[in-house]
N, CA, C and O atoms as a GROMACS GRO file, in nm:
protein
  416
    1MET      N    1  -0.733  -0.012  -3.890
    1MET     CA    2  -0.750   0.100  -3.797
    1MET      C    3  -0.687   0.073  -3.667
    1MET      O    4  -0.701  -0.028  -3.599
    2ALA      N    5  -0.620   0.173  -3.643
    2ALA     CA    6  -0.543   0.146  -3.491
    2ALA      C    7  -0.657   0.163  -3.379
    2ALA      O    8  -0.770   0.209  -3.392
    3LEU      N    9  -0.590   0.110  -3.263
    3LEU     CA   10  -0.670   0.124  -3.137
    3LEU      C   11  -0.586   0.206  -3.035
    3LEU      O   12  -0.469   0.188  -3.004
    4LYS      N   13  -0.674   0.300  -2.990
    4LYS     CA   14  -0.639   0.379  -2.872
    4LYS      C   15  -0.714   0.329  -2.728
    4LYS      O   16  -0.835   0.316  -2.710
    5ILE      N   17  -0.623   0.309  -2.649
    5ILE     CA   18  -0.707   0.279  -2.516
    5ILE      C   19  -0.694   0.380  -2.419
    5ILE      O   20  -0.584   0.426  -2.386
    6ILE      N   21  -0.810   0.422  -2.366
    6ILE     CA   22  -0.825   0.539  -2.263
    6ILE      C   23  -0.837   0.444  -2.135
    6ILE      O   24  -0.912   0.346  -2.131
    7LYS      N   25  -0.759   0.482  -2.037
    7LYS     CA   26  -0.781   0.397  -1.910
    7LYS      C   27  -0.768   0.494  -1.793
    7LYS      O   28  -0.675   0.574  -1.784
    8ASN      N   29  -0.862   0.482  -1.709
    8ASN     CA   30  -0.885   0.565  -1.590
    8ASN      C   31  -0.935   0.491  -1.456
    8ASN      O   32  -1.017   0.399  -1.456
    9TYR      N   33  -0.875   0.542  -1.344
    9TYR     CA   34  -0.936   0.474  -1.216
    9TYR      C   35  -1.038   0.572  -1.166
    9TYR      O   36  -1.023   0.694  -1.156
   10ASP      N   37  -1.161   0.491  -1.132
   10ASP     CA   38  -1.276   0.577  -1.070
   10ASP      C   39  -1.284   0.549  -0.944
   10ASP      O   40  -1.315   0.437  -0.904
   11GLU      N   41  -1.256   0.653  -0.863
   11GLU     CA   42  -1.243   0.629  -0.733
   11GLU      C   43  -1.369   0.603  -0.647
   11GLU      O   44  -1.372   0.542  -0.540
   12ASN      N   45  -1.482   0.663  -0.718
   12ASN     CA   46  -1.624   0.651  -0.649
   12ASN      C   47  -1.662   0.502  -0.663
   12ASN      O   48  -1.720   0.453  -0.566
   13LYS      N   49  -1.639   0.423  -0.772
   13LYS     CA   50  -1.687   0.308  -0.791
   13LYS      C   51  -1.556   0.196  -0.765
   13LYS      O   52  -1.570   0.073  -0.762
   14ASN      N   53  -1.451   0.257  -0.751
   14ASN     CA   54  -1.333   0.171  -0.703
   14ASN      C   55  -1.334   0.063  -0.842
   14ASN      O   56  -1.361  -0.057  -0.829
   15CYS      N   57  -1.311   0.106  -0.934
   15CYS     CA   58  -1.287   0.017  -1.048
   15CYS      C   59  -1.196   0.091  -1.167
   15CYS      O   60  -1.186   0.213  -1.169
   16TRP      N   61  -1.138   0.017  -1.252
   16TRP     CA   62  -1.086   0.080  -1.350
   16TRP      C   63  -1.180   0.082  -1.477
   16TRP      O   64  -1.243  -0.016  -1.515
   17ILE      N   65  -1.181   0.198  -1.534
   17ILE     CA   66  -1.272   0.214  -1.668
   17ILE      C   67  -1.169   0.227  -1.789
   17ILE      O   68  -1.083   0.315  -1.799
   18ILE      N   69  -1.192   0.121  -1.882
   18ILE     CA   70  -1.126   0.119  -2.006
   18ILE      C   71  -1.219   0.150  -2.097
   18ILE      O   72  -1.334   0.108  -2.096
   19LYS      N   73  -1.157   0.242  -2.200
   19LYS     CA   74  -1.221   0.283  -2.307
   19LYS      C   75  -1.155   0.247  -2.445
   19LYS      O   76  -1.083   0.331  -2.497
   20PRO      N   77  -1.172   0.142  -2.498
   20PRO     CA   78  -1.099   0.125  -2.622
   20PRO      C   79  -1.172   0.195  -2.747
   20PRO      O   80  -1.294   0.196  -2.764
   21ILE      N   81  -1.082   0.250  -2.828
   21ILE     CA   82  -1.125   0.339  -2.949
   21ILE      C   83  -1.094   0.272  -3.051
   21ILE      O   84  -0.978   0.233  -3.064
   22GLY      N   85  -1.190   0.244  -3.146
   22GLY     CA   86  -1.121   0.180  -3.282
   22GLY      C   87  -1.164   0.022  -3.283
   22GLY      O   88  -1.273  -0.026  -3.250
   23GLU      N   89  -1.058  -0.038  -3.325
   23GLU     CA   90  -1.089  -0.181  -3.346
   23GLU      C   91  -0.993  -0.283  -3.275
   23GLU      O   92  -0.872  -0.262  -3.283
   24ILE      N   93  -1.041  -0.393  -3.204
   24ILE     CA   94  -0.974  -0.504  -3.136
   24ILE      C   95  -0.965  -0.610  -3.247
   24ILE      O   96  -1.068  -0.672  -3.272
   25ASP      N   97  -0.863  -0.635  -3.310
   25ASP     CA   98  -0.823  -0.761  -3.380
   25ASP      C   99  -0.698  -0.832  -3.370
   25ASP      O  100  -0.623  -0.807  -3.275
   26ILE      N  101  -0.668  -0.914  -3.455
   26ILE     CA  102  -0.556  -0.984  -3.427
   26ILE      C  103  -0.407  -0.887  -3.430
   26ILE      O  104  -0.297  -0.932  -3.399
   27TYR      N  105  -0.429  -0.773  -3.468
   27TYR     CA  106  -0.308  -0.682  -3.464
   27TYR      C  107  -0.310  -0.617  -3.357
   27TYR      O  108  -0.199  -0.601  -3.304
   28THR      N  109  -0.429  -0.556  -3.287
   28THR     CA  110  -0.437  -0.478  -3.185
   28THR      C  111  -0.462  -0.536  -3.047
   28THR      O  112  -0.456  -0.475  -2.940
   29SER      N  113  -0.491  -0.665  -3.070
   29SER     CA  114  -0.544  -0.736  -2.933
   29SER      C  115  -0.420  -0.748  -2.832
   29SER      O  116  -0.437  -0.727  -2.712
   30PRO      N  117  -0.280  -0.785  -2.889
   30PRO     CA  118  -0.192  -0.788  -2.787
   30PRO      C  119  -0.161  -0.654  -2.695
   30PRO      O  120  -0.117  -0.654  -2.580
   31GLU      N  121  -0.190  -0.556  -2.765
   31GLU     CA  122  -0.177  -0.417  -2.688
   31GLU      C  123  -0.299  -0.425  -2.585
   31GLU      O  124  -0.283  -0.388  -2.469
   32PHE      N  125  -0.415  -0.474  -2.629
   32PHE     CA  126  -0.528  -0.438  -2.532
   32PHE      C  127  -0.500  -0.545  -2.416
   32PHE      O  128  -0.517  -0.516  -2.298
   33LYS      N  129  -0.459  -0.662  -2.456
   33LYS     CA  130  -0.439  -0.755  -2.346
   33LYS      C  131  -0.337  -0.732  -2.236
   33LYS      O  132  -0.360  -0.754  -2.117
   34GLU      N  133  -0.231  -0.690  -2.282
   34GLU     CA  134  -0.122  -0.609  -2.196
   34GLU      C  135  -0.180  -0.513  -2.105
   34GLU      O  136  -0.160  -0.515  -1.983
   35THR      N  137  -0.253  -0.431  -2.165
   35THR     CA  138  -0.329  -0.320  -2.071
   35THR      C  139  -0.406  -0.380  -1.953
   35THR      O  140  -0.390  -0.361  -1.832
   36LEU      N  141  -0.492  -0.457  -2.020
   36LEU     CA  142  -0.591  -0.517  -1.907
   36LEU      C  143  -0.514  -0.604  -1.795
   36LEU      O  144  -0.550  -0.607  -1.678
   37LEU      N  145  -0.417  -0.667  -1.841
   37LEU     CA  146  -0.347  -0.747  -1.767
   37LEU      C  147  -0.273  -0.677  -1.645
   37LEU      O  148  -0.273  -0.709  -1.526
   38ASP      N  149  -0.202  -0.560  -1.716
   38ASP     CA  150  -0.114  -0.482  -1.619
   38ASP      C  151  -0.192  -0.397  -1.514
   38ASP      O  152  -0.141  -0.368  -1.406
   39LEU      N  153  -0.330  -0.355  -1.556
   39LEU     CA  154  -0.432  -0.297  -1.468
   39LEU      C  155  -0.458  -0.383  -1.357
   39LEU      O  156  -0.457  -0.341  -1.241
   40ILE      N  157  -0.491  -0.536  -1.398
   40ILE     CA  158  -0.520  -0.609  -1.305
   40ILE      C  159  -0.404  -0.646  -1.202
   40ILE      O  160  -0.429  -0.674  -1.085
   41GLU      N  161  -0.297  -0.644  -1.246
   41GLU     CA  162  -0.179  -0.663  -1.153
   41GLU      C  163  -0.154  -0.540  -1.071
   41GLU      O  164  -0.118  -0.552  -0.954
   42LYS      N  165  -0.173  -0.409  -1.131
   42LYS     CA  166  -0.152  -0.302  -1.047
   42LYS      C  167  -0.256  -0.295  -0.948
   42LYS      O  168  -0.204  -0.271  -0.839
   43LYS      N  169  -0.370  -0.304  -0.940
   43LYS     CA  170  -0.474  -0.282  -0.846
   43LYS      C  171  -0.579  -0.394  -0.860
   43LYS      O  172  -0.637  -0.407  -0.968
   44ASN      N  173  -0.604  -0.470  -0.763
   44ASN     CA  174  -0.701  -0.567  -0.772
   44ASN      C  175  -0.831  -0.530  -0.752
   44ASN      O  176  -0.884  -0.552  -0.642
   45ILE      N  177  -0.898  -0.472  -0.848
   45ILE     CA  178  -1.031  -0.420  -0.841
   45ILE      C  179  -1.097  -0.455  -0.984
   45ILE      O  180  -1.037  -0.499  -1.082
   46ASP      N  181  -1.236  -0.424  -0.971
   46ASP     CA  182  -1.314  -0.469  -1.084
   46ASP      C  183  -1.284  -0.373  -1.234
   46ASP      O  184  -1.237  -0.260  -1.217
   47ILE      N  185  -1.307  -0.413  -1.357
   47ILE     CA  186  -1.271  -0.358  -1.473
   47ILE      C  187  -1.403  -0.342  -1.531
   47ILE      O  188  -1.485  -0.434  -1.525
   48VAL      N  189  -1.431  -0.227  -1.590
   48VAL     CA  190  -1.529  -0.193  -1.668
   48VAL      C  191  -1.463  -0.137  -1.807
   48VAL      O  192  -1.382  -0.046  -1.820
   49VAL      N  193  -1.520  -0.215  -1.901
   49VAL     CA  194  -1.491  -0.197  -2.049
   49VAL      C  195  -1.584  -0.119  -2.110
   49VAL      O  196  -1.687  -0.181  -2.135
   50ASP      N  197  -1.583   0.021  -2.152
   50ASP     CA  198  -1.691   0.098  -2.194
   50ASP      C  199  -1.657   0.099  -2.359
   50ASP      O  200  -1.558   0.151  -2.410
   51GLY      N  201  -1.752   0.035  -2.420
   51GLY     CA  202  -1.749   0.010  -2.552
   51GLY      C  203  -1.805   0.110  -2.635
   51GLY      O  204  -1.840   0.077  -2.748
   52GLU      N  205  -1.819   0.214  -2.602
   52GLU     CA  206  -1.899   0.313  -2.664
   52GLU      C  207  -1.823   0.367  -2.816
   52GLU      O  208  -1.886   0.391  -2.918
   53LYS      N  209  -1.680   0.379  -2.801
   53LYS     CA  210  -1.616   0.397  -2.914
   53LYS      C  211  -1.536   0.277  -2.967
   53LYS      O  212  -1.434   0.295  -3.032
   54LEU      N  213  -1.585   0.151  -2.936
   54LEU     CA  214  -1.524   0.042  -2.991
   54LEU      C  215  -1.606   0.013  -3.116
   54LEU      O  216  -1.727  -0.006  -3.105
   55ASP      N  217  -1.544   0.008  -3.240
   55ASP     CA  218  -1.619  -0.020  -3.369
   55ASP      C  219  -1.612  -0.160  -3.408
   55ASP      O  220  -1.693  -0.194  -3.494
   56TYR      N  221  -1.533  -0.247  -3.363
   56TYR     CA  222  -1.509  -0.398  -3.414
   56TYR      C  223  -1.440  -0.463  -3.309
   56TYR      O  224  -1.354  -0.409  -3.239
   57ILE      N  225  -1.480  -0.585  -3.298
   57ILE     CA  226  -1.387  -0.691  -3.211
   57ILE      C  227  -1.406  -0.819  -3.258
   57ILE      O  228  -1.518  -0.870  -3.262
   58ASP      N  229  -1.282  -0.888  -3.302
   58ASP     CA  230  -1.293  -1.031  -3.361
   58ASP      C  231  -1.259  -1.116  -3.244
   58ASP      O  232  -1.251  -1.071  -3.130
   59SER      N  233  -1.238  -1.258  -3.280
   59SER     CA  234  -1.233  -1.364  -3.185
   59SER      C  235  -1.120  -1.336  -3.103
   59SER      O  236  -1.130  -1.356  -2.982
   60THR      N  237  -0.999  -1.284  -3.157
   60THR     CA  238  -0.877  -1.259  -3.061
   60THR      C  239  -0.914  -1.175  -2.954
   60THR      O  240  -0.880  -1.200  -2.838
   61GLY      N  241  -0.996  -1.055  -2.993
   61GLY     CA  242  -1.033  -0.969  -2.894
   61GLY      C  243  -1.116  -1.019  -2.788
   61GLY      O  244  -1.102  -0.982  -2.671
   62LEU      N  245  -1.212  -1.112  -2.832
   62LEU     CA  246  -1.296  -1.171  -2.744
   62LEU      C  247  -1.203  -1.263  -2.629
   62LEU      O  248  -1.223  -1.265  -2.507
   63GLY      N  249  -1.106  -1.331  -2.696
   63GLY     CA  250  -1.022  -1.422  -2.628
   63GLY      C  251  -0.955  -1.332  -2.525
   63GLY      O  252  -0.940  -1.376  -2.411
   64VAL      N  253  -0.914  -1.210  -2.557
   64VAL     CA  254  -0.861  -1.125  -2.450
   64VAL      C  255  -0.954  -1.095  -2.343
   64VAL      O  256  -0.921  -1.102  -2.225
   65LEU      N  257  -1.083  -1.057  -2.385
   65LEU     CA  258  -1.162  -1.020  -2.254
   65LEU      C  259  -1.173  -1.157  -2.173
   65LEU      O  260  -1.161  -1.153  -2.051
   66ILE      N  261  -1.195  -1.280  -2.241
   66ILE     CA  262  -1.208  -1.392  -2.168
   66ILE      C  263  -1.089  -1.416  -2.069
   66ILE      O  264  -1.109  -1.453  -1.954
   67SER      N  265  -0.966  -1.394  -2.120
   67SER     CA  266  -0.830  -1.392  -2.041
   67SER      C  267  -0.844  -1.311  -1.908
   67SER      O  268  -0.828  -1.352  -1.793
   68ALA      N  269  -0.878  -1.187  -1.953
   68ALA     CA  270  -0.878  -1.080  -1.849
   68ALA      C  271  -0.983  -1.137  -1.738
   68ALA      O  272  -0.949  -1.153  -1.621
   69LEU      N  273  -1.094  -1.160  -1.777
   69LEU     CA  274  -1.222  -1.214  -1.706
   69LEU      C  275  -1.151  -1.331  -1.611
   69LEU      O  276  -1.169  -1.321  -1.490
   70LYS      N  277  -1.089  -1.418  -1.649
   70LYS     CA  278  -1.046  -1.544  -1.588
   70LYS      C  279  -0.941  -1.450  -1.471
   70LYS      O  280  -0.964  -1.450  -1.350
   71LYS      N  281  -0.863  -1.400  -1.513
   71LYS     CA  282  -0.763  -1.341  -1.419
   71LYS      C  283  -0.818  -1.267  -1.316
   71LYS      O  284  -0.778  -1.281  -1.200
   72ALA      N  285  -0.916  -1.181  -1.349
   72ALA     CA  286  -1.004  -1.110  -1.240
   72ALA      C  287  -1.069  -1.192  -1.152
   72ALA      O  288  -1.070  -1.160  -1.034
   73LYS      N  289  -1.131  -1.307  -1.193
   73LYS     CA  290  -1.202  -1.383  -1.132
   73LYS      C  291  -1.098  -1.474  -1.022
   73LYS      O  292  -1.133  -1.514  -0.911
   74GLU      N  293  -0.997  -1.488  -1.070
   74GLU     CA  294  -0.890  -1.545  -0.962
   74GLU      C  295  -0.872  -1.465  -0.830
   74GLU      O  296  -0.834  -1.508  -0.722
   75ASN      N  297  -0.906  -1.348  -0.861
   75ASN     CA  298  -0.891  -1.238  -0.738
   75ASN      C  299  -1.032  -1.198  -0.686
   75ASN      O  300  -1.048  -1.091  -0.627
   76GLN      N  301  -1.135  -1.286  -0.711
   76GLN     CA  302  -1.264  -1.262  -0.691
   76GLN      C  303  -1.321  -1.114  -0.750
   76GLN      O  304  -1.398  -1.041  -0.687
   77LYS      N  305  -1.276  -1.088  -0.860
   77LYS     CA  306  -1.323  -0.945  -0.928
   77LYS      C  307  -1.380  -0.989  -1.053
   77LYS      O  308  -1.386  -1.110  -1.077
   78THR      N  309  -1.419  -0.913  -1.126
   78THR     CA  310  -1.495  -0.932  -1.270
   78THR      C  311  -1.459  -0.813  -1.364
   78THR      O  312  -1.402  -0.709  -1.332
   79VAL      N  313  -1.502  -0.850  -1.481
   79VAL     CA  314  -1.508  -0.755  -1.591
   79VAL      C  315  -1.630  -0.717  -1.633
   79VAL      O  316  -1.700  -0.811  -1.670
   80PHE      N  317  -1.679  -0.608  -1.640
   80PHE     CA  318  -1.805  -0.540  -1.682
   80PHE      C  319  -1.794  -0.491  -1.820
   80PHE      O  320  -1.695  -0.425  -1.850
   81LEU      N  321  -1.892  -0.519  -1.915
   81LEU     CA  322  -1.895  -0.446  -2.029
   81LEU      C  323  -2.017  -0.362  -2.040
   81LEU      O  324  -2.127  -0.408  -2.010
   82THR      N  325  -2.000  -0.227  -2.085
   82THR     CA  326  -2.110  -0.132  -2.084
   82THR      C  327  -2.096  -0.050  -2.224
   82THR      O  328  -1.990  -0.054  -2.286
   83ASN      N  329  -2.203   0.022  -2.268
   83ASN     CA  330  -2.214   0.088  -2.373
   83ASN      C  331  -2.162  -0.004  -2.510
   83ASN      O  332  -2.093   0.044  -2.600
   84ILE      N  333  -2.200  -0.114  -2.508
   84ILE     CA  334  -2.151  -0.194  -2.630
   84ILE      C  335  -2.248  -0.152  -2.744
   84ILE      O  336  -2.367  -0.131  -2.721
   85LYS      N  337  -2.196  -0.141  -2.862
   85LYS     CA  338  -2.277  -0.112  -2.982
   85LYS      C  339  -2.352  -0.243  -3.026
   85LYS      O  340  -2.312  -0.354  -2.992
   86PRO      N  341  -2.466  -0.223  -3.105
   86PRO     CA  342  -2.548  -0.344  -3.143
   86PRO      C  343  -2.474  -0.452  -3.205
   86PRO      O  344  -2.494  -0.568  -3.170
   87ASN      N  345  -2.387  -0.420  -3.301
   87ASN     CA  346  -2.317  -0.508  -3.388
   87ASN      C  347  -2.217  -0.602  -3.274
   87ASN      O  348  -2.207  -0.725  -3.281
   88ILE      N  349  -2.164  -0.537  -3.197
   88ILE     CA  350  -2.073  -0.609  -3.110
   88ILE      C  351  -2.153  -0.694  -3.001
   88ILE      O  352  -2.111  -0.802  -2.957
   89ASN      N  353  -2.260  -0.641  -2.967
   89ASN     CA  354  -2.366  -0.699  -2.866
   89ASN      C  355  -2.422  -0.831  -2.927
   89ASN      O  356  -2.436  -0.932  -2.859
   90LYS      N  357  -2.452  -0.825  -3.055
   90LYS     CA  358  -2.489  -0.940  -3.144
   90LYS      C  359  -2.385  -1.042  -3.142
   90LYS      O  360  -2.416  -1.161  -3.137
   91LEU      N  361  -2.269  -1.005  -3.147
   91LEU     CA  362  -2.156  -1.108  -3.163
   91LEU      C  363  -2.145  -1.166  -3.018
   91LEU      O  364  -2.108  -1.283  -3.008
   92PHE      N  365  -2.172  -1.103  -2.919
   92PHE     CA  366  -2.168  -1.164  -2.772
   92PHE      C  367  -2.301  -1.265  -2.759
   92PHE      O  368  -2.296  -1.373  -2.699
   93ASP      N  369  -2.412  -1.218  -2.821
   93ASP     CA  370  -2.528  -1.316  -2.828
   93ASP      C  371  -2.511  -1.442  -2.883
   93ASP      O  372  -2.552  -1.547  -2.835
   94ILE      N  373  -2.442  -1.425  -2.996
   94ILE     CA  374  -2.427  -1.560  -3.094
   94ILE      C  375  -2.308  -1.632  -3.034
   94ILE      O  376  -2.306  -1.752  -3.062
   95THR      N  377  -2.223  -1.596  -2.970
   95THR     CA  378  -2.111  -1.662  -2.913
   95THR      C  379  -2.159  -1.719  -2.786
   95THR      O  380  -2.108  -1.823  -2.743
   96GLY      N  381  -2.250  -1.660  -2.724
   96GLY     CA  382  -2.295  -1.701  -2.579
   96GLY      C  383  -2.211  -1.637  -2.462
   96GLY      O  384  -2.224  -1.670  -2.343
   97LEU      N  385  -2.131  -1.549  -2.504
   97LEU     CA  386  -2.057  -1.471  -2.405
   97LEU      C  387  -2.151  -1.376  -2.332
   97LEU      O  388  -2.110  -1.328  -2.226
   98ASN      N  389  -2.246  -1.350  -2.367
   98ASN     CA  390  -2.372  -1.276  -2.308
   98ASN      C  391  -2.380  -1.318  -2.167
   98ASN      O  392  -2.400  -1.236  -2.077
   99LYS      N  393  -2.364  -1.450  -2.145
   99LYS     CA  394  -2.404  -1.498  -2.037
   99LYS      C  395  -2.281  -1.553  -1.953
   99LYS      O  396  -2.297  -1.636  -1.863
  100VAL      N  397  -2.166  -1.505  -1.984
  100VAL     CA  398  -2.048  -1.510  -1.924
  100VAL      C  399  -2.018  -1.365  -1.867
  100VAL      O  400  -1.991  -1.344  -1.749
  101PHE      N  401  -2.025  -1.286  -1.945
  101PHE     CA  402  -1.993  -1.136  -1.907
  101PHE      C  403  -2.098  -1.059  -1.846
  101PHE      O  404  -2.202  -1.101  -1.897
  102GLN      N  405  -2.125  -0.972  -1.766
  102GLN     CA  406  -2.204  -0.873  -1.730
  102GLN      C  407  -2.212  -0.766  -1.801
  102GLN      O  408  -2.129  -0.677  -1.784
  103ILE      N  409  -2.307  -0.754  -1.887
  103ILE     CA  410  -2.292  -0.643  -1.998
  103ILE      C  411  -2.439  -0.561  -1.952
  103ILE      O  412  -2.553  -0.604  -1.935
  104LYS      N  413  -2.386  -0.442  -1.941
  104LYS     CA  414  -2.489  -0.322  -1.888
  104LYS      C  415  -2.520  -0.227  -2.002
  104LYS      O  416  -2.594  -0.131  -1.984
   0.00000   0.00000   0.00000
């Protein structure tokens, strides 16, 4: 399944809102990484990843999120996760990443 990424700047919250649609896996994670890192370079603000329409994420996708978080933290910013589906939330619990990311 392909990945579609919707990205918007929220002026009220002063953050990027990223909505990945589909799956983040070994085939789609390079595009997701490029999008996240480009946004961090473009404007030094927090990033909110809205997982409402994210169906699946594998270890390469988790690695992309971690690298984006590290890059954001270098600039005293962070990456939030929101609307994560139960199957993906379980993955964050199992890997302990629920303690690394702020999940809303």
